[in-house]
PDB file of C-alpha atoms in Angstrom:
ATOM      1  CA  MET N  65      95.209  73.189 170.410  1.00 61.00           C
ATOM      2  CA  ARG N  66      98.575  71.445 170.245  1.00 69.00           C
ATOM      3  CA  GLY N  67      98.264  70.915 166.490  1.00 69.00           C
ATOM      4  CA  PHE N  68      97.320  74.567 166.011  1.00 66.00           C
ATOM      5  CA  LEU N  69     100.369  75.742 167.951  1.00 70.00           C
ATOM      6  CA  LEU N  70     102.634  73.429 165.946  1.00 78.00           C
ATOM      7  CA  ARG N  71     101.296  74.742 162.646  1.00 78.00           C
ATOM      8  CA  ARG N  72     101.627  78.334 163.802  1.00 74.00           C
ATOM      9  CA  LEU N  73     105.191  77.670 164.934  1.00 77.00           C
ATOM     10  CA  LEU N  74     106.143  76.178 161.576  1.00 83.00           C
ATOM     11  CA  LEU N  75     104.533  79.112 159.783  1.00 81.00           C
ATOM     12  CA  ALA N  76     106.420  81.507 162.070  1.00 78.00           C
ATOM     13  CA  LEU N  77     109.742  79.836 161.243  1.00 81.00           C
ATOM     14  CA  PHE N  78     109.001  80.060 157.517  1.00 84.00           C
ATOM     15  CA  THR N  79     108.036  83.744 157.889  1.00 82.00           C
ATOM     16  CA  LEU N  80     111.273  84.510 159.739  1.00 79.00           C
ATOM     17  CA  TRP N  81     113.363  82.690 157.124  1.00 83.00           C
ATOM     18  CA  LEU N  82     111.597  84.575 154.318  1.00 84.00           C
ATOM     19  CA  ALA N  83     112.087  87.927 156.072  1.00 80.00           C
ATOM     20  CA  ALA N  84     115.779  87.202 156.676  1.00 78.00           C
ATOM     21  CA  THR N  85     116.317  86.138 153.051  1.00 83.00           C
ATOM     22  CA  LEU N  86     114.552  89.166 151.597  1.00 83.00           C
ATOM     23  CA  VAL N  87     116.413  91.649 153.768  1.00 78.00           C
ATOM     24  CA  PHE N  88     119.743  90.022 152.868  1.00 78.00           C
ATOM     25  CA  ALA N  89     118.883  90.320 149.164  1.00 80.00           C
ATOM     26  CA  PHE N  90     117.666  93.920 149.439  1.00 77.00           C
ATOM     27  CA  LEU N  91     120.722  95.021 151.408  1.00 72.00           C
ATOM     28  CA  LEU N  92     122.912  93.924 148.506  1.00 72.00           C
ATOM     29  CA  LEU N  93     121.088  96.482 146.341  1.00 72.00           C
ATOM     30  CA  LEU N  94     121.644  99.412 148.706  1.00 67.00           C
ATOM     31  CA  PRO N  95     124.068 102.068 147.447  1.00 66.00           C
ATOM     32  CA  GLY N  96     127.121 102.790 149.543  1.00 64.00           C
ATOM     33  CA  ASP N  97     130.173 100.918 150.748  1.00 66.00           C
ATOM     34  CA  PRO N  98     130.587  99.914 154.418  1.00 67.00           C
ATOM     35  CA  VAL N  99     134.361  99.706 154.005  1.00 70.00           C
ATOM     36  CA  GLN N 100     134.455 103.274 152.707  1.00 69.00           C
ATOM     37  CA  ALA N 101     132.151 104.376 155.533  1.00 65.00           C
ATOM     38  CA  ILE N 102     134.639 102.986 158.065  1.00 66.00           C
ATOM     39  CA  LEU N 103     137.981 103.906 156.460  1.00 67.00           C
ATOM     40  CA  GLY N 104     136.999 107.027 154.534  1.00 67.00           C
ATOM     41  CA  LEU N 105     137.751 108.047 150.965  1.00 70.00           C
ATOM     42  CA  GLU N 106     141.547 108.225 151.390  1.00 71.00           C
ATOM     43  CA  ALA N 107     142.026 104.571 152.400  1.00 72.00           C
ATOM     44  CA  SER N 108     144.617 102.584 150.478  1.00 77.00           C
ATOM     45  CA  PRO N 109     143.602  99.532 148.418  1.00 78.00           C
ATOM     46  CA  GLU N 110     145.594  97.307 150.806  1.00 77.00           C
ATOM     47  CA  ALA N 111     143.694  98.615 153.835  1.00 77.00           C
ATOM     48  CA  ARG N 112     140.380  98.192 152.028  1.00 75.00           C
ATOM     49  CA  ALA N 113     141.207  94.617 151.046  1.00 79.00           C
ATOM     50  CA  ALA N 114     142.279  93.746 154.602  1.00 79.00           C
ATOM     51  CA  LEU N 115     139.084  95.154 156.096  1.00 70.00           C
ATOM     52  CA  GLU N 116     136.935  93.390 153.488  1.00 72.00           C
ATOM     53  CA  ARG N 117     138.578  90.073 154.419  1.00 75.00           C
ATOM     54  CA  SER N 118     138.071  90.674 158.145  1.00 69.00           C
ATOM     55  CA  LEU N 119     134.400  91.514 157.598  1.00 67.00           C
ATOM     56  CA  GLY N 120     133.828  88.658 155.164  1.00 69.00           C
ATOM     57  CA  LEU N 121     132.798  91.050 152.393  1.00 70.00           C
ATOM     58  CA  ASP N 122     135.254  89.498 149.941  1.00 72.00           C
ATOM     59  CA  LYS N 123     133.153  86.314 149.712  1.00 76.00           C
ATOM     60  CA  PRO N 124     130.394  85.761 147.128  1.00 80.00           C
ATOM     61  CA  PRO N 125     126.877  86.818 148.269  1.00 78.00           C
ATOM     62  CA  LEU N 126     125.586  83.220 148.379  1.00 83.00           C
ATOM     63  CA  ALA N 127     128.463  82.096 150.604  1.00 82.00           C
ATOM     64  CA  ARG N 128     127.883  85.052 152.937  1.00 80.00           C
ATOM     65  CA  TYR N 129     124.153  84.303 153.055  1.00 82.00           C
ATOM     66  CA  LEU N 130     124.643  80.628 153.928  1.00 84.00           C
ATOM     67  CA  GLU N 131     127.253  81.499 156.536  1.00 81.00           C
ATOM     68  CA  TRP N 132     124.947  84.080 158.151  1.00 78.00           C
ATOM     69  CA  LEU N 133     121.940  81.751 158.055  1.00 80.00           C
ATOM     70  CA  GLY N 134     123.945  79.000 159.718  1.00 82.00           C
ATOM     71  CA  GLY N 135     124.977  81.458 162.420  1.00 80.00           C
ATOM     72  CA  VAL N 136     121.325  82.355 163.035  1.00 80.00           C
ATOM     73  CA  PHE N 137     120.487  78.718 163.761  1.00 79.00           C
ATOM     74  CA  ARG N 138     123.381  78.666 166.241  1.00 80.00           C
ATOM     75  CA  GLY N 139     122.183  81.897 167.850  1.00 76.00           C
ATOM     76  CA  GLU N 140     125.045  83.932 166.345  1.00 79.00           C
ATOM     77  CA  LEU N 141     123.994  87.013 164.361  1.00 81.00           C
ATOM     78  CA  GLY N 142     127.469  88.191 163.461  1.00 80.00           C
ATOM     79  CA  VAL N 143     129.489  91.216 164.542  1.00 81.00           C
ATOM     80  CA  SER N 144     128.395  94.808 163.963  1.00 84.00           C
ATOM     81  CA  ILE N 145     130.590  96.709 161.496  1.00 78.00           C
ATOM     82  CA  ARG N 146     129.823 100.040 163.151  1.00 80.00           C
ATOM     83  CA  TYR N 147     130.186  99.066 166.809  1.00 83.00           C
ATOM     84  CA  GLY N 148     132.546  96.080 166.612  1.00 81.00           C
ATOM     85  CA  LYS N 149     130.335  94.146 169.051  1.00 86.00           C
ATOM     86  CA  PRO N 150     128.180  91.021 168.570  1.00 88.00           C
ATOM     87  CA  VAL N 151     124.810  91.901 167.069  1.00 87.00           C
ATOM     88  CA  ALA N 152     122.999  89.744 169.616  1.00 87.00           C
ATOM     89  CA  GLU N 153     124.596  91.762 172.428  1.00 89.00           C
ATOM     90  CA  LEU N 154     123.511  95.065 170.882  1.00 89.00           C
ATOM     91  CA  LEU N 155     119.968  93.787 170.411  1.00 89.00           C
ATOM     92  CA  GLY N 156     119.857  92.579 174.005  1.00 88.00           C
ATOM     93  CA  GLU N 157     120.855  96.046 175.207  1.00 87.00           C
ATOM     94  CA  ARG N 158     118.302  97.957 173.107  1.00 88.00           C
ATOM     95  CA  LEU N 159     115.356  95.544 172.904  1.00 87.00           C
ATOM     96  CA  PRO N 160     113.941  95.986 176.457  1.00 88.00           C
ATOM     97  CA  LEU N 161     113.502  99.731 175.995  1.00 89.00           C
ATOM     98  CA  SER N 162     111.756  99.445 172.608  1.00 87.00           C
ATOM     99  CA  LEU N 163     109.569  96.586 173.810  1.00 87.00           C
ATOM    100  CA  ALA N 164     108.551  98.523 176.930  1.00 89.00           C
ATOM    101  CA  LEU N 165     107.774 101.570 174.792  1.00 88.00           C
ATOM    102  CA  VAL N 166     105.593  99.546 172.403  1.00 87.00           C
ATOM    103  CA  LEU N 167     103.708  97.796 175.225  1.00 88.00           C
ATOM    104  CA  LEU N 168     103.087 101.090 177.025  1.00 90.00           C
ATOM    105  CA  GLY N 169     101.908 102.627 173.753  1.00 88.00           C
ATOM    106  CA  LEU N 170      99.516  99.728 173.105  1.00 87.00           C
ATOM    107  CA  LEU N 171      98.101  99.764 176.630  1.00 88.00           C
ATOM    108  CA  GLY N 172      97.787 103.548 176.564  1.00 89.00           C
ATOM    109  CA  SER N 173      95.980 103.594 173.211  1.00 88.00           C
ATOM    110  CA  LEU N 174      93.588 100.887 174.406  1.00 87.00           C
ATOM    111  CA  ALA N 175      92.996 102.682 177.711  1.00 89.00           C
ATOM    112  CA  LEU N 176      92.092 105.841 175.761  1.00 89.00           C
ATOM    113  CA  ALA N 177      90.101 104.317 172.906  1.00 87.00           C
ATOM    114  CA  LEU N 178      87.869 101.808 174.682  1.00 87.00           C
ATOM    115  CA  PRO N 179      86.323 104.089 177.361  1.00 87.00           C
ATOM    116  CA  LEU N 180      85.805 106.840 174.784  1.00 89.00           C
ATOM    117  CA  ALA N 181      84.126 104.365 172.411  1.00 87.00           C
ATOM    118  CA  LEU N 182      81.804 103.219 175.218  1.00 86.00           C
ATOM    119  CA  LEU N 183      81.019 106.847 176.022  1.00 87.00           C
ATOM    120  CA  SER N 184      80.355 107.556 172.354  1.00 87.00           C
ATOM    121  CA  VAL N 185      77.782 104.771 171.902  1.00 86.00           C
ATOM    122  CA  ARG N 186      76.236 105.354 175.334  1.00 83.00           C
ATOM    123  CA  PHE N 187      75.670 109.093 174.880  1.00 83.00           C
ATOM    124  CA  PRO N 188      74.972 110.060 171.227  1.00 79.00           C
ATOM    125  CA  LEU N 189      75.472 113.741 172.047  1.00 81.00           C
ATOM    126  CA  TRP N 190      79.164 112.978 172.714  1.00 84.00           C
ATOM    127  CA  ASP N 191      79.549 110.932 169.553  1.00 84.00           C
ATOM    128  CA  LEU N 192      80.153 113.791 167.111  1.00 85.00           C
ATOM    129  CA  ALA N 193      82.639 115.580 169.380  1.00 87.00           C
ATOM    130  CA  LEU N 194      84.637 112.438 170.163  1.00 87.00           C
ATOM    131  CA  SER N 195      84.669 111.276 166.540  1.00 85.00           C
ATOM    132  CA  GLY N 196      85.910 114.699 165.437  1.00 86.00           C
ATOM    133  CA  LEU N 197      88.620 114.731 168.099  1.00 87.00           C
ATOM    134  CA  MET N 198      89.852 111.276 167.109  1.00 86.00           C
ATOM    135  CA  ALA N 199      89.867 112.201 163.414  1.00 84.00           C
ATOM    136  CA  PHE N 200      91.959 115.259 164.280  1.00 87.00           C
ATOM    137  CA  LEU N 201      94.462 113.179 166.269  1.00 85.00           C
ATOM    138  CA  GLN N 202      94.721 110.646 163.464  1.00 82.00           C
ATOM    139  CA  SER N 203      95.557 113.404 160.973  1.00 84.00           C
ATOM    140  CA  LEU N 204      98.563 114.629 162.983  1.00 83.00           C
ATOM    141  CA  PRO N 205     101.987 113.194 162.047  1.00 84.00           C
ATOM    142  CA  THR N 206     103.617 111.286 164.882  1.00 82.00           C
ATOM    143  CA  PHE N 207     106.732 113.474 164.964  1.00 82.00           C
ATOM    144  CA  PHE N 208     104.617 116.663 165.154  1.00 87.00           C
ATOM    145  CA  LEU N 209     102.514 115.213 167.963  1.00 86.00           C
ATOM    146  CA  GLY N 210     105.694 114.254 169.798  1.00 85.00           C
ATOM    147  CA  VAL N 211     107.155 117.754 169.479  1.00 87.00           C
ATOM    148  CA  VAL N 212     103.899 119.348 170.713  1.00 88.00           C
ATOM    149  CA  LEU N 213     103.693 117.035 173.731  1.00 88.00           C
ATOM    150  CA  LEU N 214     107.375 117.594 174.459  1.00 87.00           C
ATOM    151  CA  TYR N 215     106.844 121.364 174.520  1.00 86.00           C
ATOM    152  CA  LEU N 216     103.660 121.196 176.616  1.00 87.00           C
ATOM    153  CA  LEU N 217     104.618 118.539 179.186  1.00 87.00           C
ATOM    154  CA  ALA N 218     108.403 118.884 179.351  1.00 85.00           C
ATOM    155  CA  VAL N 219     109.164 122.543 178.544  1.00 85.00           C
ATOM    156  CA  HIS N 220     106.091 124.673 179.264  1.00 83.00           C
ATOM    157  CA  LEU N 221     104.871 122.474 182.135  1.00 82.00           C
ATOM    158  CA  PRO N 222     107.975 120.567 183.279  1.00 82.00           C
ATOM    159  CA  LEU N 223     106.076 117.502 184.436  1.00 83.00           C
ATOM    160  CA  LEU N 224     108.052 114.832 182.568  1.00 85.00           C
ATOM    161  CA  PRO N 225     111.651 114.476 181.296  1.00 86.00           C
ATOM    162  CA  ALA N 226     112.183 115.856 177.806  1.00 81.00           C
ATOM    163  CA  SER N 227     114.569 113.242 176.437  1.00 80.00           C
ATOM    164  CA  GLY N 228     117.156 110.578 177.194  1.00 81.00           C
ATOM    165  CA  PHE N 229     116.941 107.397 179.215  1.00 84.00           C
ATOM    166  CA  PRO N 230     118.686 106.755 182.554  1.00 84.00           C
ATOM    167  CA  GLY N 231     118.748 102.952 182.312  1.00 82.00           C
ATOM    168  CA  TRP N 232     116.871 100.255 184.167  1.00 84.00           C
ATOM    169  CA  GLU N 233     118.759 100.586 187.463  1.00 83.00           C
ATOM    170  CA  SER N 234     115.939 102.815 188.750  1.00 84.00           C
ATOM    171  CA  PRO N 235     112.635 101.437 187.351  1.00 84.00           C
ATOM    172  CA  GLY N 236     110.603 104.417 188.542  1.00 85.00           C
ATOM    173  CA  GLU N 237     112.852 106.946 186.839  1.00 86.00           C
ATOM    174  CA  ALA N 238     112.992 104.783 183.709  1.00 86.00           C
ATOM    175  CA  LEU N 239     109.186 104.748 183.579  1.00 89.00           C
ATOM    176  CA  ARG N 240     109.064 108.551 183.917  1.00 88.00           C
ATOM    177  CA  HIS N 241     111.327 108.905 180.879  1.00 88.00           C
ATOM    178  CA  LEU N 242     109.127 106.519 178.873  1.00 89.00           C
ATOM    179  CA  LEU N 243     105.764 108.102 179.721  1.00 90.00           C
ATOM    180  CA  LEU N 244     106.005 111.013 177.273  1.00 89.00           C
ATOM    181  CA  PRO N 245     107.093 108.968 174.213  1.00 90.00           C
ATOM    182  CA  ALA N 246     104.568 106.261 175.133  1.00 89.00           C
ATOM    183  CA  LEU N 247     101.836 108.911 175.321  1.00 90.00           C
ATOM    184  CA  THR N 248     102.868 110.106 171.862  1.00 89.00           C
ATOM    185  CA  LEU N 249     102.481 106.596 170.455  1.00 87.00           C
ATOM    186  CA  ALA N 250      99.202 106.058 172.345  1.00 88.00           C
ATOM    187  CA  LEU N 251      97.583 109.264 171.071  1.00 88.00           C
ATOM    188  CA  SER N 252      98.737 108.626 167.508  1.00 83.00           C
ATOM    189  CA  ARG N 253      97.111 105.167 167.446  1.00 84.00           C
ATOM    190  CA  ALA N 254      94.118 105.668 169.793  1.00 86.00           C
ATOM    191  CA  ALA N 255      92.047 107.220 166.991  1.00 85.00           C
ATOM    192  CA  LEU N 256      92.130 104.071 164.861  1.00 85.00           C
ATOM    193  CA  LEU N 257      91.327 101.844 167.845  1.00 87.00           C
ATOM    194  CA  PHE N 258      88.480 104.187 168.821  1.00 89.00           C
ATOM    195  CA  ARG N 259      86.899 103.966 165.375  1.00 87.00           C
ATOM    196  CA  MET N 260      87.181 100.190 165.323  1.00 86.00           C
ATOM    197  CA  ALA N 261      85.790  99.817 168.859  1.00 87.00           C
ATOM    198  CA  ARG N 262      82.923 102.206 168.156  1.00 87.00           C
ATOM    199  CA  ALA N 263      81.927 100.440 164.913  1.00 86.00           C
ATOM    200  CA  SER N 264      82.173  97.022 166.569  1.00 86.00           C
ATOM    201  CA  LEU N 265      80.084  98.119 169.566  1.00 85.00           C
ATOM    202  CA  LEU N 266      77.384  99.589 167.318  1.00 85.00           C
ATOM    203  CA  GLU N 267      77.223  96.338 165.356  1.00 86.00           C
ATOM    204  CA  VAL N 268      76.938  94.204 168.503  1.00 84.00           C
ATOM    205  CA  LEU N 269      74.303  96.514 170.024  1.00 81.00           C
ATOM    206  CA  SER N 270      72.063  95.856 167.018  1.00 83.00           C
ATOM    207  CA  GLN N 271      71.940  92.103 167.711  1.00 82.00           C
ATOM    208  CA  ASP N 272      68.769  90.347 168.893  1.00 81.00           C
ATOM    209  CA  TYR N 273      70.142  89.264 172.264  1.00 81.00           C
ATOM    210  CA  ILE N 274      70.954  92.888 173.094  1.00 81.00           C
ATOM    211  CA  ARG N 275      67.374  93.920 172.301  1.00 82.00           C
ATOM    212  CA  THR N 276      66.148  91.048 174.457  1.00 83.00           C
ATOM    213  CA  ALA N 277      68.294  92.177 177.388  1.00 81.00           C
ATOM    214  CA  ARG N 278      66.992  95.711 177.043  1.00 80.00           C
ATOM    215  CA  ALA N 279      63.402  94.475 176.852  1.00 83.00           C
ATOM    216  CA  LYS N 280      63.932  92.657 180.155  1.00 81.00           C
ATOM    217  CA  GLY N 281      64.846  95.954 181.776  1.00 81.00           C
ATOM    218  CA  VAL N 282      68.611  95.387 182.066  1.00 79.00           C
ATOM    219  CA  PRO N 283      70.326  98.769 182.673  1.00 83.00           C
ATOM    220  CA  GLU N 284      72.122 100.181 179.649  1.00 77.00           C
ATOM    221  CA  ALA N 285      75.471 100.378 181.436  1.00 77.00           C
ATOM    222  CA  TRP N 286      75.190  96.672 182.349  1.00 80.00           C
ATOM    223  CA  VAL N 287      74.249  95.809 178.739  1.00 79.00           C
ATOM    224  CA  LEU N 288      77.380  97.562 177.484  1.00 80.00           C
ATOM    225  CA  ARG N 289      79.781  96.048 180.004  1.00 76.00           C
ATOM    226  CA  ARG N 290      78.442  92.511 180.300  1.00 77.00           C
ATOM    227  CA  HIS N 291      76.792  91.752 176.957  1.00 77.00           C
ATOM    228  CA  ALA N 292      78.396  93.972 174.312  1.00 79.00           C
ATOM    229  CA  LEU N 293      81.976  94.667 175.336  1.00 78.00           C
ATOM    230  CA  LYS N 294      83.378  91.142 175.151  1.00 75.00           C
ATOM    231  CA  PRO N 295      82.102  90.171 171.659  1.00 77.00           C
ATOM    232  CA  ALA N 296      82.919  93.650 170.375  1.00 78.00           C
ATOM    233  CA  SER N 297      86.535  93.189 171.477  1.00 77.00           C
ATOM    234  CA  LEU N 298      87.320  90.519 168.849  1.00 76.00           C
ATOM    235  CA  PRO N 299      87.997  92.929 165.934  1.00 77.00           C
ATOM    236  CA  LEU N 300      89.843  95.171 168.374  1.00 78.00           C
ATOM    237  CA  VAL N 301      92.178  92.332 169.349  1.00 76.00           C
ATOM    238  CA  THR N 302      92.969  91.734 165.676  1.00 76.00           C
ATOM    239  CA  LEU N 303      93.777  95.401 165.227  1.00 78.00           C
ATOM    240  CA  LEU N 304      95.958  95.383 168.349  1.00 76.00           C
ATOM    241  CA  GLY N 305      98.059  92.606 166.838  1.00 73.00           C
ATOM    242  CA  LEU N 306      98.581  94.672 163.695  1.00 74.00           C
ATOM    243  CA  GLU N 307      99.237  97.808 165.735  1.00 76.00           C
ATOM    244  CA  GLY N 308     102.000  96.047 167.679  1.00 75.00           C
ATOM    245  CA  GLY N 309     103.939  95.585 164.455  1.00 73.00           C
ATOM    246  CA  PHE N 310     103.224  99.148 163.349  1.00 75.00           C
ATOM    247  CA  LEU N 311     104.396 100.604 166.660  1.00 77.00           C
ATOM    248  CA  LEU N 312     107.660  98.681 166.407  1.00 76.00           C
ATOM    249  CA  THR N 313     108.458 100.471 163.166  1.00 74.00           C
ATOM    250  CA  GLY N 314     106.774 103.748 164.172  1.00 73.00           C
ATOM    251  CA  ALA N 315     108.858 103.868 167.341  1.00 77.00           C
ATOM    252  CA  VAL N 316     111.840 104.828 165.158  1.00 78.00           C
ATOM    253  CA  ILE N 317     110.427 108.370 164.841  1.00 80.00           C
ATOM    254  CA  VAL N 318     109.479 108.628 168.510  1.00 85.00           C
ATOM    255  CA  GLU N 319     112.888 107.423 169.666  1.00 84.00           C
ATOM    256  CA  ALA N 320     114.527 110.025 167.427  1.00 81.00           C
ATOM    257  CA  VAL N 321     112.345 112.836 168.827  1.00 83.00           C
ATOM    258  CA  PHE N 322     112.969 111.868 172.462  1.00 86.00           C
ATOM    259  CA  ALA N 323     116.587 110.669 172.029  1.00 84.00           C
ATOM    260  CA  LEU N 324     115.879 107.161 173.300  1.00 86.00           C
ATOM    261  CA  PRO N 325     118.556 104.459 172.793  1.00 87.00           C
ATOM    262  CA  GLY N 326     116.214 101.785 171.441  1.00 86.00           C
ATOM    263  CA  LEU N 327     116.007  99.634 168.330  1.00 85.00           C
ATOM    264  CA  GLY N 328     114.846 102.599 166.263  1.00 81.00           C
ATOM    265  CA  SER N 329     117.933 104.718 166.838  1.00 81.00           C
ATOM    266  CA  LEU N 330     120.079 101.608 166.384  1.00 86.00           C
ATOM    267  CA  ALA N 331     118.419 100.955 163.007  1.00 84.00           C
ATOM    268  CA  LEU N 332     119.084 104.505 161.817  1.00 82.00           C
ATOM    269  CA  THR N 333     122.740 104.267 162.816  1.00 82.00           C
ATOM    270  CA  ALA N 334     123.103 100.873 161.137  1.00 83.00           C
ATOM    271  CA  LEU N 335     121.509 102.171 157.935  1.00 79.00           C
ATOM    272  CA  GLU N 336     123.777 105.218 157.775  1.00 78.00           C
ATOM    273  CA  ALA N 337     126.882 103.081 158.359  1.00 75.00           C
ATOM    274  CA  ARG N 338     125.750 100.345 155.928  1.00 76.00           C
ATOM    275  CA  ASP N 339     126.114  97.921 158.833  1.00 79.00           C
ATOM    276  CA  TYR N 340     124.686  94.850 157.088  1.00 78.00           C
ATOM    277  CA  PRO N 341     125.007  92.331 159.960  1.00 81.00           C
ATOM    278  CA  LEU N 342     123.294  94.722 162.372  1.00 86.00           C
ATOM    279  CA  LEU N 343     120.504  95.547 159.913  1.00 83.00           C
ATOM    280  CA  GLN N 344     119.861  91.858 159.293  1.00 82.00           C
ATOM    281  CA  GLY N 345     119.735  91.174 163.023  1.00 85.00           C
ATOM    282  CA  LEU N 346     117.347  94.104 163.590  1.00 87.00           C
ATOM    283  CA  VAL N 347     114.952  92.955 160.883  1.00 83.00           C
ATOM    284  CA  LEU N 348     115.027  89.418 162.262  1.00 83.00           C
ATOM    285  CA  ALA N 349     114.334  90.660 165.804  1.00 84.00           C
ATOM    286  CA  MET N 350     111.415  92.831 164.656  1.00 83.00           C
ATOM    287  CA  ALA N 351     110.001  89.983 162.582  1.00 81.00           C
ATOM    288  CA  CYS N 352     110.162  87.710 165.658  1.00 82.00           C
ATOM    289  CA  LEU N 353     108.229  90.265 167.723  1.00 83.00           C
ATOM    290  CA  ILE N 354     105.570  90.750 165.038  1.00 82.00           C
ATOM    291  CA  VAL N 355     105.087  86.985 164.721  1.00 80.00           C
ATOM    292  CA  LEU N 356     104.795  86.762 168.507  1.00 81.00           C
ATOM    293  CA  PHE N 357     102.156  89.516 168.553  1.00 79.00           C
ATOM    294  CA  ASN N 358     100.112  87.666 165.925  1.00 78.00           C
ATOM    295  CA  LEU N 359     100.350  84.373 167.832  1.00 76.00           C
ATOM    296  CA  LEU N 360      99.135  86.063 171.028  1.00 78.00           C
ATOM    297  CA  VAL N 361      96.197  87.538 169.098  1.00 76.00           C
ATOM    298  CA  ASP N 362      95.174  84.072 167.896  1.00 72.00           C
ATOM    299  CA  LEU N 363      95.282  82.730 171.458  1.00 72.00           C
ATOM    300  CA  LEU N 364      93.292  85.692 172.824  1.00 73.00           C
ATOM    301  CA  TYR N 365      90.508  84.905 170.377  1.00 68.00           C
ATOM    302  CA  GLY N 366      89.834  81.653 172.209  1.00 63.00           C
ATOM    303  CA  LEU N 367      89.703  83.434 175.566  1.00 65.00           C
ATOM    304  CA  LEU N 368      87.290  86.125 174.372  1.00 63.00           C
ATOM    305  CA  ASP N 369      85.008  83.876 172.289  1.00 62.00           C
ATOM    306  CA  PRO N 370      84.386  80.259 173.435  1.00 59.00           C
ATOM    307  CA  ARG N 371      83.004  79.462 169.991  1.00 59.00           C
ATOM    308  CA  VAL N 372      86.500  79.704 168.508  1.00 58.00           C
ATOM    309  CA  GLU N 373      88.003  76.251 168.055  1.00 58.00           C
ATOM    310  CA  TYR N 374      91.648  75.493 167.332  1.00 54.00           C
ATOM    311  CA  ALA N 375      91.365  72.680 164.837  1.00 53.00           C
TER     312      ALA N 375
END
């Protein structure tokens, strides 16, 4: 177990370094000039040169890359061009909201998909209706689903706040503002989890030990909960790890629809302003979260299936 964790940690560090290097290289190819975005078109050459020196943009790309990479190892991600604040401080302000939104979306999608998958395999008459409903939800774009839910639950039936975020000073009110965007993410991803859970349950229910349990007279509900659900959860756990990374990037659209000050809105602002230090810090933060999701998935495998060994 210790050797497995060490190898996974080394692989995670290599993945983060590769992600940071690629984003630095790709940002050099982006059109646009951050100095022009800050000073405007009428800036004098002297003002442009002074700002370039203060931002470090007058140095060669390799020197800037090595300087930024050294700062990462020291925990310093640079200063945002757009906001004039340390990137680490901006990430610390926005990360809790995005992380809470992603976790609520994951839990919500699982809470929707798993019971419906159990209902689908338990009662074949429900299977066609539930499969059709999930296929319909999967076909809807996330932004359209968000707008529909916003109209239904915030405008037509004012049950939840329409947009904005009041901060974490009042956890209950903060949760109310996150419920609608989290529901949007959950519904948009529940269809895929439902299909995976249903297929996995049907495969497990065809195994010999399930037939043996049924032949002994074990009730069908007990067979599903005690004998089929746990082994059928292994592919679902893998998909949840992938979905965590998808929701991090998909939350950009949801945060824009519901005007949430998370990493998604920060990324859009940084991209428009050509804020290279902030974009690099955002990509690094998202890569860290995706690597963490994948590591948790590997550990959950051992808890769900005792046959899994960490060599």
